[in-house]
Coordinates of C-alpha atoms in Angstrom, one line a residue:
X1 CA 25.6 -93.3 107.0
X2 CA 26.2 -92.9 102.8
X3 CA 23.2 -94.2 100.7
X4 CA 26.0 -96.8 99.5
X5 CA 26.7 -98.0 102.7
X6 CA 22.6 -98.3 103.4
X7 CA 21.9 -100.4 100.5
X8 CA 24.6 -102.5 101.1
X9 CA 22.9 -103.4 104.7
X10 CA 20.0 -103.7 103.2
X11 CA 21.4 -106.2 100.9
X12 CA 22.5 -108.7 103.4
X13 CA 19.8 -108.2 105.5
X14 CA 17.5 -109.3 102.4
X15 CA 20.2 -112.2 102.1
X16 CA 21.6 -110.8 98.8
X17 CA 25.5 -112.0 98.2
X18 CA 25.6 -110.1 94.8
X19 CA 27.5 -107.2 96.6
X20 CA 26.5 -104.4 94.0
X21 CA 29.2 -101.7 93.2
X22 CA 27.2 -97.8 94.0
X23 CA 28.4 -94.6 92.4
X24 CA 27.0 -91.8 93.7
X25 CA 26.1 -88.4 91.1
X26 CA 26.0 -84.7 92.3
X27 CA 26.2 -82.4 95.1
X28 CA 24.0 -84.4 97.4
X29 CA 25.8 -87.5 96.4
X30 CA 22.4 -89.7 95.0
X31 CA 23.0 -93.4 94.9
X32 CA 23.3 -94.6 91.7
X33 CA 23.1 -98.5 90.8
X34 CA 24.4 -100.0 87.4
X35 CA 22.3 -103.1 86.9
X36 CA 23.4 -106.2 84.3
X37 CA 19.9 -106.1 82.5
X38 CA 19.5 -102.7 81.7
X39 CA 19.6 -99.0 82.1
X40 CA 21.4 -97.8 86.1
X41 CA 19.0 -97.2 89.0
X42 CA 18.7 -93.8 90.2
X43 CA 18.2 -92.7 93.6
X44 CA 17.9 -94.7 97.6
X45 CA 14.3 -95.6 97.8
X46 CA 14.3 -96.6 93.9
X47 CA 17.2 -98.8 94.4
X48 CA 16.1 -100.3 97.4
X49 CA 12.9 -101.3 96.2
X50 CA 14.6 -103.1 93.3
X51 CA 16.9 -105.2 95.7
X52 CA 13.4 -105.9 97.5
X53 CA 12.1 -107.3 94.6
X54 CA 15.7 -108.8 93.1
X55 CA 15.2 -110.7 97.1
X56 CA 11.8 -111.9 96.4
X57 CA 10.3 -110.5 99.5
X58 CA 7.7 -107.8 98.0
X59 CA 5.7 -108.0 101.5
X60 CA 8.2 -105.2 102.5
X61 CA 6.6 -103.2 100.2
X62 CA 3.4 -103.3 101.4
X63 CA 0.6 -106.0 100.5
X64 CA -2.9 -104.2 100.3
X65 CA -2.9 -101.4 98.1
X66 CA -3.3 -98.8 101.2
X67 CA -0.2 -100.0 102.6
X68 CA 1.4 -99.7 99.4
X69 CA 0.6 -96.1 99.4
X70 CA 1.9 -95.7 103.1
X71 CA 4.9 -97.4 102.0
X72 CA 5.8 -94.9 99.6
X73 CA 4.6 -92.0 101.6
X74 CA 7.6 -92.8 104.4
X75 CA 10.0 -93.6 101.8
X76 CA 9.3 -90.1 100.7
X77 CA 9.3 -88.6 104.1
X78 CA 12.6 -90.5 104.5
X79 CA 14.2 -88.4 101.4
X80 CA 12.5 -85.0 101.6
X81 CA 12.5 -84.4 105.4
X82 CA 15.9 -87.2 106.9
X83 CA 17.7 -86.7 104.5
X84 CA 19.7 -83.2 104.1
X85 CA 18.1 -81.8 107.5
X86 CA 20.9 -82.2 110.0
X87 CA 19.8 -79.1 112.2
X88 CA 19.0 -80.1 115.7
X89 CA 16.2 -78.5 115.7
X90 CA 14.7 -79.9 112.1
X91 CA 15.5 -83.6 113.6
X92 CA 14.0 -82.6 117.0
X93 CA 10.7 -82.1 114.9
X94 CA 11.0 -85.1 112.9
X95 CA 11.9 -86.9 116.2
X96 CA 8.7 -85.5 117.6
X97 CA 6.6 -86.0 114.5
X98 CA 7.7 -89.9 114.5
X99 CA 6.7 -89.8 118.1
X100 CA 3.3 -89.1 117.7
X101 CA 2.4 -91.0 114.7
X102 CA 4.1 -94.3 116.0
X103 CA 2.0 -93.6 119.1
X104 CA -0.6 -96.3 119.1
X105 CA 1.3 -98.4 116.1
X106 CA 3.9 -101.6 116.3
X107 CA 5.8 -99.9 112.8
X108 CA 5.2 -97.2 109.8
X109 CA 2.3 -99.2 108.0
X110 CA 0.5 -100.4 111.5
X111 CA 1.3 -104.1 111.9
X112 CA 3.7 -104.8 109.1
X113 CA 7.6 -104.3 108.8
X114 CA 8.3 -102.7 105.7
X115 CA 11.1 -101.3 103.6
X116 CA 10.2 -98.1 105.3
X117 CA 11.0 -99.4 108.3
X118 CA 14.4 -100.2 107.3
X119 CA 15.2 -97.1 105.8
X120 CA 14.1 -94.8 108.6
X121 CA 15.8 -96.6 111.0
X122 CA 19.0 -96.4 108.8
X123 CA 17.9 -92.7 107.7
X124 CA 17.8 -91.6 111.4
X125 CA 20.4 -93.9 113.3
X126 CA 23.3 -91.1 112.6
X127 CA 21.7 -88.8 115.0
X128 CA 21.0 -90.8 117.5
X129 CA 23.8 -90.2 120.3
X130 CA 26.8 -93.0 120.6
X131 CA 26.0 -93.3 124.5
X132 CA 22.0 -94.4 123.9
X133 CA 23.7 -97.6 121.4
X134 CA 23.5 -100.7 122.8

């Protein structure tokens, strides 16, 4: 799924109706975001944590400073190893990796849905095969 498309789920799931127009800049086609108060918005997890904020639901980035921290740590994670790795074998080891850290927690952070929730799930859904959707 494009960055674009992404941020426009995350929108609506947030319950923003703005409907923001994304351009996207280089080779690896990085989400960019005009905004109407100042300079554009660079990059997925940047933009997505603005629309958090813009939705007034900051919890998703994490309330204790530790979770914070987690937060961005799987956001990162999200862009440095999801994104651009299509090889079977590079998502078989993410796949696996995800596995075993998710083994004895409900989501990313331990007990709290986050933003890097969200992205994950939309970061890895594409390689999930059509016959396992349901």
């Amino acid at each position: 799924m494009a960055a674009a498309a992404e941020l426009t789920l995350l929108e609506k799931s947030l319950g923003l109706s703005k409907g923001n127009k994304y351009s996207a800049q280089g080779e690896r086609q990085i989400p960019v975001l005009q905004t109407n108060n100042g300079p554009s918005l660079t990059g997925l997890t940047t933009i997505a944590a603005h629309l958090v904020k813009q939705a007034n639901k900051e919890y998703l980035l994490g309330s204790t400073a530790e979770e914070k921290a987690v937060v961005q740590q799987w956001l990162e994670y999200r862009v440095t190893r999801v994104d651009g790795h299509s090889s079977k074998d590079d998502i078989h080891t993410v796949l696996k990796d995800l596995n075993s850290y998710l083994e004895d927690k409900v989501y990313l952070t331990g007990y709290n849905f986050t933003l890097a929730d969200i992205l994950l799930y939309y970061g890895l859904h594409r390689f999930i095969p059509r016959s396992l959707d349901v």
